[in-house]
Amino acid sequence: MMATALPSILTILPELVLATGALFLILTGAFQGTRSINLVNGAAFAILVVAAIATVFQTSETQTAFNGSFVVDDFARFMKVVTLLGAAATLALAIDEMSRQLQKPFELAILVLLSSLGMLLMISANDLIALYLGLELSSLALYVLAAIDRHNAKASEAGLKYFVLGALSSGMLLYGASLIYGFTGTVSFAGIAAAVKGGSGPGLMFGLVFLLAGLAFKISAVPFHMWTPDVYEGAPTPVTAYFAATNKIAAMALTTRVLIQAFGTDAAEWRQILVFISIASMGLGAFAAIGQRNIKRLMAYSSISHVGYALVGLSAGTQDGVNGVLVYMAIYMAMTVGTFGCIVAMRTKDGSVETIDDLSGLARSQPAFAFVLMVLMFSLAGVPPLAGFWAKWYVFSAAVDAGLVPLAVIGFLTSVVGAYYYLRIVRVMYFDDGPARFVPLSGVLRAVLAVCGIVVILFGLLPSPIVMAAGAAAKSLF
Amino acid sequence: MDVSFAFFYLFAAVLLGSGFMVVAARNPVHAVLFLILAFVNAAALFLLLSAEFLAMILVVVYVGAVAVLFLFVVMMLDVDFAELKQGFLQYLPIGALIGVLFLIELIAVASFIVSGGKIAGAPLAINAVAQGERNITNVKAIGDVLYTTYVYYFEAAGLILLVAMLGAIVLTLHRREGVRRQSAAEQNARTKLTAVELRKVPFRQGV
């Protein structure tokens, strides 16, 4: 008789909440139709918050479930809370946006729940099969979300492009995973780590390169970033916020776990790959964003460069480096949600606008809105004492400690270049004359912007709670 | 040299050849037919591993359903071949580059194995089950681990299929207002009184 495979319920409680909640809401929506839209949206938001709370109150011991293919440690809990909060905040933006539109698909909230579930599975993945299943679950829902505004040609194009390129990257990832399995004879990260300890041959390295290529697509790092501007521009704005704020965090967590836990002893081999990806992402993100007129495209390039900065910390391969990645992703989530909240709020009487010039003169017509956007832009640029500065501080100092001084210097230089286009938005808002007058912000938007603004400002003054949690989380990986 | 080796190389060679033809065939209908050939050969490889159940499932699901669906789609769509071939030369350099990279990689991996590189590791649980009891059937071996050891993967895969279904419905279902659908209950509730109206038509005056 085999031992029971069912884990302790508490270990998988957040995932269980999301899965059962999503199934329940599918039935509600299917039977009630669009009449249930408010119920489904509200319940989905509540489910995300409940799952985040359940994650916070999980025990801090490292637990595994399902024969070791699912692991819950401090690292997973930290990343899950960040992802779930990002998902809840962006779902709030989506609900707010939906209230102004004719099309009210109740499936949007359910797809957000299911892709968030996939992200949690990614963060907790402890072997290659679990990695792939989590990745596919989240990605498949994201492809649909990109095209959910199906009467809009740009959204359909975004969805199709994302789907085709995503399938290609999944293929590369699977090819890499099969090579790794072939050369180590095991799919579990612990088993791979044991096999790598004896030295990795060329086959294993090829496997790792392909696996990293697939993961780099998901975090939209150069040279696998081509889809990002088009998809970010074409998808509905709250969905874009969801892509930027949650999917990247989960994929970054997965990359970190694979590299540190499975290939940790082989850091010298993958460090050069990461350094290349990191420099290319920071550089391209900084230079390509300069010419952008559309603020969503600009945020796409901005997100590419921020992934580059986070990878600086991961390139260090040390506990401090992972700590930096965790702090960076948490702060990045707050900044991204806030900025996309501002973009959602760019609504005139005739509809939403997306170009940077539409912001001109905002400081006079809506000073509070302009102030929040200015704080977020300063933070994204890395101006002290805001949160974005500290995020860069942690990853760069970890890189310097690990002996990667040139990488840190390049990171610093590209962030100076990047500051140009963030500050241009501030200039347009404060010094250009223009007719910018958006419709008054709804309560939900006000709340999201206020919370993000407060987090970004206060982190510089009181960094300890997030940094301490991230420190404990980074420790659990080593 | 076992006879099963000869069969392995036969099926594997046909599989690779038909896989190549799927990409190279000019006519998409031929490409789908080569795809079916590839599936059947893969099923034969499963048979050589004495995984009869997987072999049958592969034929039933992939050949019986998926490939036939492909065939329908290919025949229904009006594909313009001249237009498809237009970008070929433009993409040839990058394609050739990637092909050469893959070739170098294969040679590197092969030389690593030939030079005596070891491949470590433990067998998967399903192998352990199969080795523990030699005379159990395929289906039992899979069933023993599918809902126990691998229940997590099974459930996650189920959720992925759910998302696929949900996505297909969201993206394609048109919910139009004012469509007159058949309502069996309403039809059955009709009686002679509500359905038929008897009129006395006066002679030579019309209705």
Short mmCIF file of C-alpha atoms in Angstrom, two decimals, chain A:
data_model
loop_
_atom_site.label_atom_id
_atom_site.label_comp_id
_atom_site.label_asym_id
_atom_site.label_seq_id
_atom_site.Cartn_x
_atom_site.Cartn_y
_atom_site.Cartn_z
CA MET A 1 0.00 0.00 0.00
CA MET A 2 1.40 3.35 -1.00
CA ALA A 3 1.55 6.24 1.41
CA THR A 4 -1.07 8.87 0.88
CA ALA A 5 -0.05 11.59 -1.54
CA LEU A 6 -2.36 14.21 -0.08
CA PRO A 7 -0.32 16.87 1.68
CA SER A 8 -1.34 18.64 4.79
CA ILE A 9 -4.08 21.01 3.69
CA LEU A 10 -2.38 23.96 5.33
CA THR A 11 0.65 23.66 3.06
CA ILE A 12 -1.41 24.24 -0.07
CA LEU A 13 -4.13 26.39 1.47
CA PRO A 14 -3.62 29.54 -0.69
CA GLU A 15 -3.63 27.47 -3.88
CA LEU A 16 -6.67 25.53 -2.71
CA VAL A 17 -8.52 28.78 -1.98
CA LEU A 18 -7.76 30.11 -5.46
CA ALA A 19 -8.62 26.87 -7.27
CA THR A 20 -11.91 26.19 -5.51
CA GLY A 21 -12.83 29.86 -5.67
CA ALA A 22 -12.22 29.98 -9.40
CA LEU A 23 -14.27 26.82 -10.00
CA PHE A 24 -17.12 28.18 -7.90
CA LEU A 25 -17.10 31.50 -9.73
CA ILE A 26 -17.07 29.78 -13.14
CA LEU A 27 -20.30 28.01 -12.20
CA THR A 28 -21.79 31.21 -10.82
CA GLY A 29 -20.94 33.08 -13.98
CA ALA A 30 -22.11 30.30 -16.26
CA PHE A 31 -25.53 30.08 -14.62
CA GLN A 32 -26.11 33.74 -13.86
CA GLY A 33 -24.46 35.26 -16.93
CA THR A 34 -23.59 38.93 -16.97
CA ARG A 35 -26.04 39.63 -14.14
CA SER A 36 -23.51 38.15 -11.72
CA ILE A 37 -20.67 40.40 -12.88
CA ASN A 38 -20.45 42.41 -9.65
CA LEU A 39 -20.65 39.29 -7.50
CA VAL A 40 -17.94 37.49 -9.51
CA ASN A 41 -15.61 40.50 -9.55
CA GLY A 42 -16.01 41.22 -5.86
CA ALA A 43 -15.65 37.58 -4.86
CA ALA A 44 -12.52 37.20 -7.02
CA PHE A 45 -10.94 40.20 -5.34
CA ALA A 46 -11.84 38.80 -1.91
CA ILE A 47 -10.40 35.39 -2.85
CA LEU A 48 -7.07 36.94 -3.84
CA VAL A 49 -6.91 38.87 -0.57
CA VAL A 50 -7.86 35.77 1.47
CA ALA A 51 -5.18 33.74 -0.31
CA ALA A 52 -2.60 36.44 0.48
CA ILE A 53 -3.63 36.45 4.15
CA ALA A 54 -3.49 32.65 4.26
CA THR A 55 0.03 32.80 2.81
CA VAL A 56 1.13 35.33 5.42
CA PHE A 57 -0.05 33.09 8.24
CA GLN A 58 1.57 29.91 6.94
CA THR A 59 4.30 28.47 9.11
CA SER A 60 7.76 29.74 8.29
CA GLU A 61 9.23 26.23 8.24
CA THR A 62 10.10 24.79 4.85
CA GLN A 63 7.44 22.28 3.90
CA THR A 64 7.12 20.11 0.84
CA ALA A 65 4.06 18.40 -0.55
CA PHE A 66 3.22 15.94 -3.32
CA ASN A 67 6.44 13.93 -3.04
CA GLY A 68 8.61 17.00 -3.03
CA SER A 69 7.31 18.57 -6.23
CA PHE A 70 5.75 21.46 -4.32
CA VAL A 71 7.69 23.44 -1.76
CA VAL A 72 6.62 26.20 0.60
CA ASP A 73 9.44 28.14 2.23
CA ASP A 74 9.94 31.76 3.26
CA PHE A 75 11.07 32.60 -0.26
CA ALA A 76 7.88 31.18 -1.76
CA ARG A 77 5.71 32.89 0.84
CA PHE A 78 7.30 36.30 0.25
CA MET A 79 6.95 36.08 -3.52
CA LYS A 80 3.41 34.70 -3.27
CA VAL A 81 2.27 37.57 -1.06
CA VAL A 82 3.80 40.11 -3.48
CA THR A 83 2.20 38.37 -6.47
CA LEU A 84 -1.21 38.07 -4.84
CA LEU A 85 -1.22 41.70 -3.71
CA GLY A 86 -0.23 42.76 -7.22
CA ALA A 87 -3.00 40.59 -8.67
CA ALA A 88 -5.58 42.00 -6.25
CA ALA A 89 -4.58 45.59 -6.99
CA THR A 90 -4.63 45.12 -10.76
CA LEU A 91 -7.95 43.27 -10.56
CA ALA A 92 -9.31 46.33 -8.74
CA LEU A 93 -8.09 48.47 -11.66
CA ALA A 94 -9.75 46.07 -14.11
CA ILE A 95 -13.05 46.17 -12.23
CA ASP A 96 -12.93 49.96 -12.24
CA GLU A 97 -12.23 50.01 -15.98
CA MET A 98 -14.96 47.47 -16.66
CA SER A 99 -17.54 49.65 -14.93
CA ARG A 100 -17.11 52.16 -17.78
CA GLN A 101 -17.36 49.75 -20.65
CA LEU A 102 -20.17 48.05 -22.46
CA GLN A 103 -18.45 44.70 -22.63
CA LYS A 104 -18.40 43.13 -19.19
CA PRO A 105 -16.93 39.65 -19.49
CA PHE A 106 -17.22 37.92 -16.12
CA GLU A 107 -14.48 35.55 -17.26
CA LEU A 108 -11.82 38.23 -16.78
CA ALA A 109 -11.80 37.92 -12.99
CA ILE A 110 -11.81 34.11 -13.22
CA LEU A 111 -8.89 34.10 -15.64
CA VAL A 112 -7.02 36.41 -13.27
CA LEU A 113 -7.67 33.92 -10.45
CA LEU A 114 -6.52 30.94 -12.52
CA SER A 115 -3.39 32.64 -13.81
CA SER A 116 -2.57 33.79 -10.28
CA LEU A 117 -2.94 30.17 -9.23
CA GLY A 118 -0.49 29.22 -11.99
CA MET A 119 1.93 31.84 -10.68
CA LEU A 120 1.72 30.43 -7.16
CA LEU A 121 2.44 26.97 -8.59
CA MET A 122 5.45 28.44 -10.41
CA ILE A 123 6.77 30.03 -7.24
CA SER A 124 6.39 26.77 -5.32
CA ALA A 125 7.64 24.54 -8.14
CA ASN A 126 10.33 22.20 -6.93
CA ASP A 127 10.82 20.07 -10.02
CA LEU A 128 10.81 20.54 -13.78
CA ILE A 129 7.33 19.11 -14.38
CA ALA A 130 5.75 21.32 -11.74
CA LEU A 131 7.69 24.25 -13.20
CA TYR A 132 6.26 23.66 -16.66
CA LEU A 133 2.69 23.05 -15.49
CA GLY A 134 2.64 26.21 -13.39
CA LEU A 135 4.14 28.23 -16.21
CA GLU A 136 1.61 26.94 -18.75
CA LEU A 137 -1.34 27.48 -16.43
CA SER A 138 -0.42 31.10 -15.86
CA SER A 139 0.66 31.79 -19.45
CA LEU A 140 -2.41 30.27 -21.10
CA ALA A 141 -4.69 32.44 -19.00
CA LEU A 142 -2.54 35.48 -19.82
CA TYR A 143 -2.81 34.87 -23.57
CA VAL A 144 -6.58 34.91 -23.27
CA LEU A 145 -6.52 37.98 -21.02
CA ALA A 146 -4.44 39.90 -23.58
CA ALA A 147 -7.13 39.33 -26.21
CA ILE A 148 -10.17 39.58 -23.93
CA ASP A 149 -11.24 42.82 -25.58
CA ARG A 150 -11.80 40.79 -28.73
CA HIS A 151 -13.58 43.47 -30.74
CA ASN A 152 -10.43 45.57 -30.61
CA ALA A 153 -8.02 44.66 -33.42
CA LYS A 154 -4.96 45.70 -31.40
CA ALA A 155 -5.95 43.52 -28.45
CA SER A 156 -6.51 40.52 -30.73
CA GLU A 157 -3.12 41.10 -32.33
CA ALA A 158 -1.53 41.34 -28.89
CA GLY A 159 -3.14 38.09 -27.79
CA LEU A 160 -2.15 36.22 -30.94
CA LYS A 161 1.42 37.53 -30.88
CA TYR A 162 1.81 36.68 -27.23
CA PHE A 163 0.36 33.21 -27.80
CA VAL A 164 2.55 32.29 -30.78
CA LEU A 165 5.78 33.58 -29.25
CA GLY A 166 4.84 32.15 -25.86
CA ALA A 167 4.32 28.72 -27.42
CA LEU A 168 7.75 29.01 -29.04
CA SER A 169 9.36 29.90 -25.72
CA SER A 170 7.55 27.03 -24.00
CA GLY A 171 9.01 24.74 -26.65
CA MET A 172 12.52 25.98 -25.89
CA LEU A 173 11.93 25.61 -22.19
CA LEU A 174 10.70 22.04 -22.64
CA TYR A 175 13.65 21.20 -24.84
CA GLY A 176 16.00 22.51 -22.17
CA ALA A 177 14.12 20.62 -19.46
CA SER A 178 14.34 17.39 -21.46
CA LEU A 179 18.10 17.83 -21.88
CA ILE A 180 18.50 18.47 -18.17
CA TYR A 181 16.41 15.41 -17.37
CA GLY A 182 18.38 13.37 -19.85
CA PHE A 183 21.72 14.32 -18.36
CA THR A 184 20.81 14.15 -14.69
CA GLY A 185 18.20 11.42 -14.77
CA THR A 186 15.91 13.33 -12.45
CA VAL A 187 13.42 16.17 -12.63
CA SER A 188 13.60 17.31 -9.01
CA PHE A 189 15.69 20.40 -8.25
CA ALA A 190 17.40 18.66 -5.33
CA GLY A 191 18.35 15.73 -7.56
CA ILE A 192 19.64 18.07 -10.27
CA ALA A 193 21.69 19.93 -7.66
CA ALA A 194 23.22 16.62 -6.52
CA ALA A 195 24.03 15.67 -10.11
CA VAL A 196 25.48 19.10 -10.92
CA LYS A 197 27.80 18.91 -7.92
CA GLY A 198 29.92 16.36 -9.74
CA GLY A 199 30.47 18.85 -12.56
CA SER A 200 28.13 19.60 -15.42
CA GLY A 201 28.92 18.55 -18.95
CA PRO A 202 28.10 20.46 -22.13
CA GLY A 203 24.72 18.76 -22.49
CA LEU A 204 23.55 19.99 -19.12
CA MET A 205 24.75 23.48 -19.94
CA PHE A 206 22.79 23.45 -23.20
CA GLY A 207 19.76 22.34 -21.26
CA LEU A 208 20.21 25.19 -18.82
CA VAL A 209 20.65 27.70 -21.65
CA PHE A 210 17.38 26.63 -23.26
CA LEU A 211 15.59 26.62 -19.92
CA LEU A 212 16.87 30.13 -19.28
CA ALA A 213 15.77 31.21 -22.77
CA GLY A 214 12.22 30.08 -21.98
CA LEU A 215 12.26 31.81 -18.61
CA ALA A 216 13.80 34.98 -20.06
CA PHE A 217 10.83 35.17 -22.41
CA LYS A 218 8.47 35.11 -19.45
CA ILE A 219 10.31 37.90 -17.63
CA SER A 220 10.74 39.69 -21.00
CA ALA A 221 14.50 40.01 -20.75
CA VAL A 222 16.56 40.89 -23.83
CA PRO A 223 16.97 39.09 -26.31
CA PHE A 224 13.52 37.56 -25.72
CA HIS A 225 11.70 40.85 -25.20
CA MET A 226 10.33 41.51 -28.70
CA TRP A 227 6.73 40.75 -27.80
CA THR A 228 6.63 43.09 -24.82
CA PRO A 229 5.95 46.55 -26.35
CA ASP A 230 3.28 45.29 -28.75
CA VAL A 231 1.50 43.17 -26.17
CA TYR A 232 1.68 45.85 -23.49
CA GLU A 233 0.29 48.43 -25.90
CA GLY A 234 -2.44 46.26 -27.37
CA ALA A 235 -3.83 44.62 -24.24
CA PRO A 236 -6.37 46.52 -22.13
CA THR A 237 -4.51 48.72 -19.64
CA PRO A 238 -5.46 46.86 -16.42
CA VAL A 239 -4.46 43.58 -18.09
CA THR A 240 -1.12 45.13 -19.03
CA ALA A 241 -0.72 46.15 -15.40
CA TYR A 242 -1.40 42.55 -14.44
CA PHE A 243 1.26 41.29 -16.88
CA ALA A 244 3.83 43.75 -15.60
CA ALA A 245 3.09 43.52 -11.90
CA THR A 246 2.53 39.82 -11.28
CA ASN A 247 3.72 37.56 -14.08
CA LYS A 248 7.23 38.95 -13.99
CA ILE A 249 7.47 38.50 -10.25
CA ALA A 250 6.43 34.86 -10.42
CA ALA A 251 8.73 34.14 -13.35
CA MET A 252 11.59 35.90 -11.59
CA ALA A 253 10.94 33.79 -8.48
CA LEU A 254 11.01 30.66 -10.62
CA THR A 255 14.26 31.70 -12.31
CA THR A 256 15.82 32.42 -8.94
CA ARG A 257 14.79 29.07 -7.53
CA VAL A 258 16.02 27.13 -10.55
CA LEU A 259 19.38 28.88 -10.62
CA ILE A 260 20.05 28.92 -6.88
CA GLN A 261 18.56 25.62 -5.78
CA ALA A 262 19.10 23.40 -8.81
CA PHE A 263 22.23 24.94 -10.34
CA GLY A 264 23.59 26.77 -7.27
CA THR A 265 26.91 24.91 -7.25
CA ASP A 266 27.42 25.78 -10.88
CA ALA A 267 27.06 29.55 -10.46
CA ALA A 268 30.20 30.38 -12.42
CA GLU A 269 28.67 28.79 -15.53
CA TRP A 270 25.35 30.61 -15.57
CA ARG A 271 26.62 33.90 -14.20
CA GLN A 272 28.03 34.96 -17.58
CA ILE A 273 24.68 34.27 -19.26
CA LEU A 274 22.85 36.32 -16.66
CA VAL A 275 25.35 39.17 -16.86
CA PHE A 276 24.81 39.33 -20.62
CA ILE A 277 21.01 39.23 -20.35
CA SER A 278 21.11 41.80 -17.59
CA ILE A 279 23.32 44.30 -19.44
CA ALA A 280 21.34 43.87 -22.67
CA SER A 281 18.01 44.39 -20.88
CA MET A 282 19.16 47.46 -18.98
CA GLY A 283 20.68 48.99 -22.10
CA LEU A 284 17.81 48.29 -24.45
CA GLY A 285 15.23 49.33 -21.88
CA ALA A 286 17.02 52.62 -21.33
CA PHE A 287 17.69 53.58 -24.94
CA ALA A 288 14.64 52.21 -26.75
CA ALA A 289 12.23 53.95 -24.39
CA ILE A 290 13.54 57.41 -25.24
CA GLY A 291 11.66 57.73 -28.51
CA GLN A 292 8.34 56.38 -27.26
CA ARG A 293 5.23 58.56 -27.39
CA ASN A 294 2.77 56.02 -26.03
CA ILE A 295 3.03 55.70 -22.28
CA LYS A 296 2.13 51.99 -22.30
CA ARG A 297 4.95 51.25 -24.74
CA LEU A 298 7.23 53.34 -22.58
CA MET A 299 6.26 51.28 -19.55
CA ALA A 300 6.99 48.12 -21.55
CA TYR A 301 10.56 49.24 -22.18
CA SER A 302 10.78 50.44 -18.59
CA SER A 303 9.76 46.97 -17.39
CA ILE A 304 12.44 45.40 -19.61
CA SER A 305 15.10 47.57 -18.00
CA HIS A 306 13.80 46.86 -14.49
CA VAL A 307 14.11 43.13 -15.15
CA GLY A 308 17.72 43.86 -16.10
CA TYR A 309 18.31 45.59 -12.76
CA ALA A 310 16.76 42.71 -10.81
CA LEU A 311 18.96 40.26 -12.73
CA VAL A 312 22.01 42.23 -11.56
CA GLY A 313 21.20 40.98 -8.07
CA LEU A 314 20.62 37.43 -9.27
CA SER A 315 23.91 37.47 -11.21
CA ALA A 316 25.69 37.88 -7.88
CA GLY A 317 24.33 34.46 -6.95
CA THR A 318 24.75 35.22 -3.25
CA GLN A 319 22.24 35.45 -0.44
CA ASP A 320 22.55 39.24 -0.52
CA GLY A 321 21.89 39.14 -4.24
CA VAL A 322 18.70 37.11 -3.82
CA ASN A 323 17.69 39.47 -1.03
CA GLY A 324 18.15 42.33 -3.49
CA VAL A 325 16.02 40.57 -6.12
CA LEU A 326 13.22 40.06 -3.60
CA VAL A 327 13.27 43.68 -2.43
CA TYR A 328 13.49 44.86 -6.03
CA MET A 329 10.51 42.83 -7.21
CA ALA A 330 8.37 43.92 -4.24
CA ILE A 331 9.12 47.61 -4.85
CA TYR A 332 8.78 47.16 -8.61
CA MET A 333 5.30 45.71 -8.07
CA ALA A 334 4.19 48.75 -6.05
CA MET A 335 5.65 51.21 -8.57
CA THR A 336 4.17 49.39 -11.56
CA VAL A 337 0.69 49.07 -10.10
CA GLY A 338 0.75 52.76 -9.18
CA THR A 339 1.91 53.87 -12.62
CA PHE A 340 -0.64 51.74 -14.42
CA GLY A 341 -3.27 53.03 -12.04
CA CYS A 342 -2.35 56.51 -13.33
CA ILE A 343 -2.59 55.29 -16.94
CA VAL A 344 -6.03 53.79 -16.28
CA ALA A 345 -7.00 57.17 -14.82
CA MET A 346 -6.07 58.96 -18.07
CA ARG A 347 -9.66 59.14 -19.24
CA THR A 348 -11.17 62.09 -20.99
CA LYS A 349 -14.86 62.46 -21.72
CA ASP A 350 -14.29 60.84 -25.10
CA GLY A 351 -12.43 57.80 -23.81
CA SER A 352 -9.01 56.70 -22.65
CA VAL A 353 -5.86 58.38 -23.96
CA GLU A 354 -2.38 56.89 -23.91
CA THR A 355 0.18 59.36 -25.24
CA ILE A 356 2.59 61.27 -23.06
CA ASP A 357 1.55 64.60 -24.59
CA ASP A 358 -1.95 64.08 -23.22
CA LEU A 359 -0.46 64.66 -19.77
CA SER A 360 0.65 68.21 -20.48
CA GLY A 361 -0.64 70.74 -18.01
CA LEU A 362 -1.86 68.08 -15.61
CA ALA A 363 -0.14 69.72 -12.64
CA ARG A 364 -2.46 72.71 -12.85
CA SER A 365 -5.73 70.88 -13.50
CA GLN A 366 -5.25 67.90 -11.17
CA PRO A 367 -2.31 68.59 -8.83
CA ALA A 368 -2.76 65.54 -6.56
CA PHE A 369 -2.86 63.12 -9.51
CA ALA A 370 0.20 64.80 -11.03
CA PHE A 371 2.04 64.61 -7.71
CA VAL A 372 1.47 60.86 -7.35
CA LEU A 373 2.61 60.23 -10.93
CA MET A 374 5.65 62.43 -10.32
CA VAL A 375 6.59 60.46 -7.19
CA LEU A 376 6.22 57.19 -9.11
CA MET A 377 8.33 58.46 -12.00
CA PHE A 378 11.07 59.66 -9.63
CA SER A 379 10.96 56.29 -7.92
CA LEU A 380 11.16 54.36 -11.23
CA ALA A 381 14.11 56.53 -12.19
CA GLY A 382 15.78 55.69 -8.87
CA VAL A 383 15.88 59.12 -7.27
CA PRO A 384 16.69 58.96 -3.55
CA PRO A 385 15.11 58.74 -1.01
CA LEU A 386 12.23 57.02 -2.80
CA ALA A 387 11.74 53.24 -2.89
CA GLY A 388 13.15 52.77 -6.39
CA PHE A 389 16.51 54.09 -5.25
CA TRP A 390 16.73 51.58 -2.42
CA ALA A 391 15.72 48.75 -4.73
CA LYS A 392 18.65 49.57 -7.01
CA TRP A 393 20.90 50.10 -3.98
CA TYR A 394 20.33 46.55 -2.72
CA VAL A 395 20.97 44.81 -6.07
CA PHE A 396 23.99 46.95 -6.99
CA SER A 397 25.66 46.59 -3.60
CA ALA A 398 25.15 42.81 -3.77
CA ALA A 399 26.76 42.79 -7.22
CA VAL A 400 29.71 44.87 -5.98
CA ASP A 401 30.18 42.52 -3.01
CA ALA A 402 30.23 39.56 -5.40
CA GLY A 403 33.00 41.21 -7.43
CA LEU A 404 30.78 42.29 -10.34
CA VAL A 405 31.82 45.95 -10.23
CA PRO A 406 31.61 46.56 -14.02
CA LEU A 407 28.04 45.23 -14.05
CA ALA A 408 27.04 47.60 -11.25
CA VAL A 409 28.69 50.53 -13.04
CA ILE A 410 26.85 49.72 -16.29
CA GLY A 411 23.63 49.46 -14.30
CA PHE A 412 24.23 52.86 -12.78
CA LEU A 413 24.95 54.43 -16.18
CA THR A 414 21.84 52.96 -17.82
CA SER A 415 19.70 54.15 -14.93
CA VAL A 416 20.99 57.67 -15.59
CA VAL A 417 19.95 57.29 -19.24
CA GLY A 418 16.60 55.88 -18.12
CA ALA A 419 16.05 58.83 -15.81
CA TYR A 420 15.73 61.01 -18.90
CA TYR A 421 12.45 59.57 -20.09
CA TYR A 422 10.92 59.31 -16.65
CA LEU A 423 11.77 62.94 -15.98
CA ARG A 424 10.37 63.92 -19.37
CA ILE A 425 6.94 62.82 -18.18
CA VAL A 426 7.35 64.99 -15.09
CA ARG A 427 8.40 67.89 -17.29
CA VAL A 428 5.37 67.47 -19.55
CA MET A 429 3.05 67.45 -16.56
CA TYR A 430 4.57 70.40 -14.73
CA PHE A 431 6.06 72.72 -17.34
CA ASP A 432 4.11 72.20 -20.56
CA ASP A 433 0.92 74.04 -21.25
CA GLY A 434 -1.90 71.88 -22.30
CA PRO A 435 -5.49 71.01 -21.96
CA ALA A 436 -5.02 67.88 -19.84
CA ARG A 437 -8.23 67.39 -17.96
CA PHE A 438 -9.24 63.91 -17.11
CA VAL A 439 -12.52 62.81 -15.62
CA PRO A 440 -12.41 62.75 -11.81
CA LEU A 441 -10.83 59.62 -10.38
CA SER A 442 -13.06 56.94 -8.96
CA GLY A 443 -12.71 55.80 -5.34
CA VAL A 444 -10.97 52.56 -6.32
CA LEU A 445 -8.36 54.40 -8.36
CA ARG A 446 -7.80 56.91 -5.60
CA ALA A 447 -7.24 54.10 -3.10
CA VAL A 448 -4.80 52.20 -5.35
CA LEU A 449 -2.81 55.34 -6.18
CA ALA A 450 -2.73 56.45 -2.54
CA VAL A 451 -1.48 53.07 -1.29
CA CYS A 452 1.20 52.80 -3.99
CA GLY A 453 2.33 56.38 -3.43
CA ILE A 454 2.56 55.88 0.33
CA VAL A 455 4.51 52.62 -0.06
CA VAL A 456 6.95 54.26 -2.48
CA ILE A 457 7.53 57.27 -0.21
CA LEU A 458 7.54 55.45 3.12
CA PHE A 459 9.84 52.63 2.05
CA GLY A 460 12.75 55.05 1.97
CA LEU A 461 12.01 56.15 5.54
CA LEU A 462 11.03 52.81 7.05
CA PRO A 463 12.57 50.07 4.89
CA SER A 464 12.89 47.48 7.63
CA PRO A 465 9.65 45.40 7.44
CA ILE A 466 9.99 44.50 3.76
CA VAL A 467 13.76 44.14 3.93
CA MET A 468 13.57 41.88 6.98
CA ALA A 469 10.96 39.66 5.33
CA ALA A 470 13.07 39.54 2.17
CA GLY A 471 16.16 38.70 4.20
CA ALA A 472 14.43 35.74 5.84
CA ALA A 473 13.10 34.70 2.45
CA ALA A 474 16.52 34.82 0.81
CA LYS A 475 17.99 32.82 3.70
CA SER A 476 15.54 29.98 3.13
CA LEU A 477 16.93 29.37 -0.38
CA PHE A 478 20.50 28.74 0.78
#
